[in-house]
JSON list of C-alpha atoms in Angstrom, two decimals:
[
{"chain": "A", "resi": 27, "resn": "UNK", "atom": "CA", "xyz": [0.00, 0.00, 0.00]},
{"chain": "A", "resi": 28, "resn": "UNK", "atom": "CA", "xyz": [1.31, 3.34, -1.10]},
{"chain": "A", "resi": 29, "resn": "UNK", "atom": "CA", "xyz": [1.47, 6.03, 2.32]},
{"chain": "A", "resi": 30, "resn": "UNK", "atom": "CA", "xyz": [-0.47, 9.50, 1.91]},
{"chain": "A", "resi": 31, "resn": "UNK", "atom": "CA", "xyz": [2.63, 11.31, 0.78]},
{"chain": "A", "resi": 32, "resn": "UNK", "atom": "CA", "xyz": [3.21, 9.25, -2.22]},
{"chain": "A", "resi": 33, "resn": "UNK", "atom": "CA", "xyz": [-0.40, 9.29, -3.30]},
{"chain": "A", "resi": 34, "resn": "UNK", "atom": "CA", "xyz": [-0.26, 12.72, -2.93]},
{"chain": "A", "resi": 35, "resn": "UNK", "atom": "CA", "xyz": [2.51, 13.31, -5.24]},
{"chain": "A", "resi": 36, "resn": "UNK", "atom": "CA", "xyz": [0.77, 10.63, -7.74]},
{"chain": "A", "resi": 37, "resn": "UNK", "atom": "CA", "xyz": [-2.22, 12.72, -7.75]},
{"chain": "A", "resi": 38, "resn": "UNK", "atom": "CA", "xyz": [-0.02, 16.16, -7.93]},
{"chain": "A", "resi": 39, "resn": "UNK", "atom": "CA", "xyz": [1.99, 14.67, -11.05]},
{"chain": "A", "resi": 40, "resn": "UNK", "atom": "CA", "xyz": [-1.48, 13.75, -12.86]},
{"chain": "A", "resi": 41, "resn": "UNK", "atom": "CA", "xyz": [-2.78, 16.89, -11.87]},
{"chain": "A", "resi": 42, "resn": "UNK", "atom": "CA", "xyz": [-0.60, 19.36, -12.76]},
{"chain": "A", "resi": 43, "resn": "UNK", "atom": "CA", "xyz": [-0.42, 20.09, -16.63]},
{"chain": "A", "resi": 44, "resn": "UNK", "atom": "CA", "xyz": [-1.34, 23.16, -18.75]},
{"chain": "A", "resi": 45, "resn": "UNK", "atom": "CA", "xyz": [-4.78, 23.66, -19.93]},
{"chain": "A", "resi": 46, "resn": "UNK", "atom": "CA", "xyz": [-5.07, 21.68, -23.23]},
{"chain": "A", "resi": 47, "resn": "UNK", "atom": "CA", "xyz": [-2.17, 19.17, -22.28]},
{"chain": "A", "resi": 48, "resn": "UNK", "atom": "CA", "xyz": [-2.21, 15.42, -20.89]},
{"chain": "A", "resi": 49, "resn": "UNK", "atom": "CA", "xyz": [1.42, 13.86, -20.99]},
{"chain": "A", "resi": 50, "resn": "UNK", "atom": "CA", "xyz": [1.06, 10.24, -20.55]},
{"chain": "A", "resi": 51, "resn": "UNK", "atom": "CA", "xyz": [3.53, 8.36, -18.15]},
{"chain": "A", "resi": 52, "resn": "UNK", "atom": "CA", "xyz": [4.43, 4.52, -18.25]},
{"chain": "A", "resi": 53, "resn": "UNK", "atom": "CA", "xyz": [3.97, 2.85, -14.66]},
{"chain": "A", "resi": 54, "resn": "UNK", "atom": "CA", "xyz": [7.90, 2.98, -14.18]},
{"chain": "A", "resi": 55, "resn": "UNK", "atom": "CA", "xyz": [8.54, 6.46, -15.39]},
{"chain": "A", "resi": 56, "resn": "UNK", "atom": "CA", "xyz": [5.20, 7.64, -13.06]},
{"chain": "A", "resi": 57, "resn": "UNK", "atom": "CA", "xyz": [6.90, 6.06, -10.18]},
{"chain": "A", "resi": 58, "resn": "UNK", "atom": "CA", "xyz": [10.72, 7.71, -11.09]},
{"chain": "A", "resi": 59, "resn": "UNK", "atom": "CA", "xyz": [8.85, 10.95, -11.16]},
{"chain": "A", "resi": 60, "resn": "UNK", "atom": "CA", "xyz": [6.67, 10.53, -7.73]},
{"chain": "A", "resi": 61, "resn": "UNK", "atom": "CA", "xyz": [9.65, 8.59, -6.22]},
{"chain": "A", "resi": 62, "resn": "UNK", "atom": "CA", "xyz": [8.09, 5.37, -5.07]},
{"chain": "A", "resi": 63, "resn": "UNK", "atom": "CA", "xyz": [10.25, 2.62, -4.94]},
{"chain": "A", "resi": 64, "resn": "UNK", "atom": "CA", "xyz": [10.18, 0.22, -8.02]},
{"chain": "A", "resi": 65, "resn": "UNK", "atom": "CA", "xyz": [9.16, -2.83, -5.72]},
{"chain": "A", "resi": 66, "resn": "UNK", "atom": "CA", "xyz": [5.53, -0.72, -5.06]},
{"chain": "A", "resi": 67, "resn": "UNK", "atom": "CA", "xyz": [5.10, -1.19, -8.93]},
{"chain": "A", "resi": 68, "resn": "UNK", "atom": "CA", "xyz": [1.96, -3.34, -8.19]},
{"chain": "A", "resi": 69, "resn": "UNK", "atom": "CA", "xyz": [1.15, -0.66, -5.38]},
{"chain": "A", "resi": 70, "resn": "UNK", "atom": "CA", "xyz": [1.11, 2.19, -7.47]},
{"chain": "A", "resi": 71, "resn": "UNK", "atom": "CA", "xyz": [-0.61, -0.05, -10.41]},
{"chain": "A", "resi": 72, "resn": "UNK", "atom": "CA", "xyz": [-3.15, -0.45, -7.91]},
{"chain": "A", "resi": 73, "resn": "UNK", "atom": "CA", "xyz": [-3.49, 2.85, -6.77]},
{"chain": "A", "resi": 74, "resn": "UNK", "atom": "CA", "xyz": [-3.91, 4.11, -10.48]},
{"chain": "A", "resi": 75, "resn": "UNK", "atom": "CA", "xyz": [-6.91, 1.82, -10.59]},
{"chain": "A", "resi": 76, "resn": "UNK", "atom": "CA", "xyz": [-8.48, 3.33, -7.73]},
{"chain": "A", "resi": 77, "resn": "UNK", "atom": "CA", "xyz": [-8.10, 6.73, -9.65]},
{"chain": "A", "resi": 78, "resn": "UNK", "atom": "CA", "xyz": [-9.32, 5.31, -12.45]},
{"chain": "A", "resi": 79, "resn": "UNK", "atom": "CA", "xyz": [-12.50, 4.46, -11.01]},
{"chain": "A", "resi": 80, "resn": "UNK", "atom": "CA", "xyz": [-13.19, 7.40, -10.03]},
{"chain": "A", "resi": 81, "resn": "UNK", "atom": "CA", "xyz": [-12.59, 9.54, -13.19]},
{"chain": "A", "resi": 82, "resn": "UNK", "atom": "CA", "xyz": [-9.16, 11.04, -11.86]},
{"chain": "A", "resi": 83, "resn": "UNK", "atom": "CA", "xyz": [-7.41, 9.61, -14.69]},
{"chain": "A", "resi": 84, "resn": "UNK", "atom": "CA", "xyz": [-7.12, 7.48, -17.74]},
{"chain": "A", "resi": 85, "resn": "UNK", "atom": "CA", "xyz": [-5.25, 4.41, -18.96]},
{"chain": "A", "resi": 86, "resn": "UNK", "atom": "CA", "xyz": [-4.49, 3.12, -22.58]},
{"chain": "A", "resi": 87, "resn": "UNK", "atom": "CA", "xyz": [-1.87, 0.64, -23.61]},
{"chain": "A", "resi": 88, "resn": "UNK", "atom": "CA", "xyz": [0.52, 2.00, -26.05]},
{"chain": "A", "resi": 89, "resn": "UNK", "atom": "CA", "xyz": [1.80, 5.36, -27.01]},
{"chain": "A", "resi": 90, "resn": "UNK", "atom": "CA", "xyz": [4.39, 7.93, -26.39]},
{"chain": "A", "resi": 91, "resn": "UNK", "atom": "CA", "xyz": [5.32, 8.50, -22.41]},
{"chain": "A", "resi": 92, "resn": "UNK", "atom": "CA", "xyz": [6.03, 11.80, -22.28]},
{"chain": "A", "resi": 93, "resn": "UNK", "atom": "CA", "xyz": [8.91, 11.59, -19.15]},
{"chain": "A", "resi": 94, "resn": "UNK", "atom": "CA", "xyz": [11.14, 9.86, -22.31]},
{"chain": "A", "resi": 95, "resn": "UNK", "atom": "CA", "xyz": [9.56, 10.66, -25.26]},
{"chain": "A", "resi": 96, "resn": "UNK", "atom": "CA", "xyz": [10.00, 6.25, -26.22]},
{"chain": "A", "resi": 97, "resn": "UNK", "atom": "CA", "xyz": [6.99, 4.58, -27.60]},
{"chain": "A", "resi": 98, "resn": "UNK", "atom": "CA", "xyz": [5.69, 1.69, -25.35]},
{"chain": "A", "resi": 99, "resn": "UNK", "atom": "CA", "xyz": [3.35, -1.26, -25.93]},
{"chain": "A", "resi": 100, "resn": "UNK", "atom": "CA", "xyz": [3.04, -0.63, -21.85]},
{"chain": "A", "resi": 101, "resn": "UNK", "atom": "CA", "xyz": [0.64, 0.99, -20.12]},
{"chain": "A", "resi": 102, "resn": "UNK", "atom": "CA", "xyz": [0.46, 4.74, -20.42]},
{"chain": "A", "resi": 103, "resn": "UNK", "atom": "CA", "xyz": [-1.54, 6.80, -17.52]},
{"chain": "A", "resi": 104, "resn": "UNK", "atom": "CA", "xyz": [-2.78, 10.35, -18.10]},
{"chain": "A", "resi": 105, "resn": "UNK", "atom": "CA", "xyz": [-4.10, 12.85, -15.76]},
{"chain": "A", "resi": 106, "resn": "UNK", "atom": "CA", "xyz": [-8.05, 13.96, -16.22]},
{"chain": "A", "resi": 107, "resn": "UNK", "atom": "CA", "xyz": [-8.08, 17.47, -17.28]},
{"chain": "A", "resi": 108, "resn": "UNK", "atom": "CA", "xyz": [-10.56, 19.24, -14.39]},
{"chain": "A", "resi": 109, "resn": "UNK", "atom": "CA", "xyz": [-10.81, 22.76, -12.67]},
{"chain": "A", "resi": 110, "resn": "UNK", "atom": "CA", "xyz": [-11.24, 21.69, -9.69]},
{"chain": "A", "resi": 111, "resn": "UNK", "atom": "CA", "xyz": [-9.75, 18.57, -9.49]},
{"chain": "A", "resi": 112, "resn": "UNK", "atom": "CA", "xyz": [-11.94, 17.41, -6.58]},
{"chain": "A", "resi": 113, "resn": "UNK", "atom": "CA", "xyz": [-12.23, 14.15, -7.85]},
{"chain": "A", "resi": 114, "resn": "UNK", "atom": "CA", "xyz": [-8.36, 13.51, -6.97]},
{"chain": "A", "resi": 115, "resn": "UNK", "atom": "CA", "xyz": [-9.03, 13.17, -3.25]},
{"chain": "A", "resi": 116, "resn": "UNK", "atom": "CA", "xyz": [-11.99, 10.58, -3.71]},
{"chain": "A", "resi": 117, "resn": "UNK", "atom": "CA", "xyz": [-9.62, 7.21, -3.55]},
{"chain": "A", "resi": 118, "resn": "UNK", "atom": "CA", "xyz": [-8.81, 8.75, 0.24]},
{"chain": "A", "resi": 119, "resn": "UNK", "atom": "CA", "xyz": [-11.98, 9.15, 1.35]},
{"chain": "A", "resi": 120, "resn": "UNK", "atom": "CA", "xyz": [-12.21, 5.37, 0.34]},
{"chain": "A", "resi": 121, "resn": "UNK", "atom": "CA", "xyz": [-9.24, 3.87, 1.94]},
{"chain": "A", "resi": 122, "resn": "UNK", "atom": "CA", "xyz": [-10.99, 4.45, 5.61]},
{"chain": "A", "resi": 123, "resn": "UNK", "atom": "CA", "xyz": [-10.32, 1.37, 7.76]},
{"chain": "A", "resi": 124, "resn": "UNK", "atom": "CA", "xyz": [-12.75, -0.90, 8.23]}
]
């Protein structure tokens, strides 16, 4: 499980572009750039899904990731563009212990 800090910066990195821009990161390059460890791969993979679900973000397979500019058969992840970005902090409210 990923701590609040590195969600945070997850969410930061999808949510900061300009207006009109979405880079797309591979899994790898998204953690590099959030610096989560490369064994929470499957943490962060998770994590993405949550944000998926939730409209925070999209995934595709294949593309361009923008942190290298190197097409990848991999999965890319791009940031929703949003004013607000409220829903960003939804996957928190949902991690409440049982």
């Amino acid at each position: 499980m990923l701590s609040r800090a590195q969600e945070a910066r997850v969410r930061e990195v999808l949510g900061s572009h300009a207006p009109g821009t979405s880079p797309a990161y591979c899994l790898e390059h998204l953690a590099a750039s959030t610096q989560i460890p490369a064994g929470h791969l499957a943490d962060l993979a998770a994590f993405v899904r949550r944000l998926r679900v939730y409209g925070a973000c999209q995934t595709s397979y294949g593309g361009i990731c923008s942190s290298d500019g190197q097409a990848t058969k991999r999965l890319l992840i791009t940031g929703v563009a949003s004013d607000d970005h409220t829903s960003f902090g939804a996957p928190d409210e949902a991690r409440q212990s049982p």
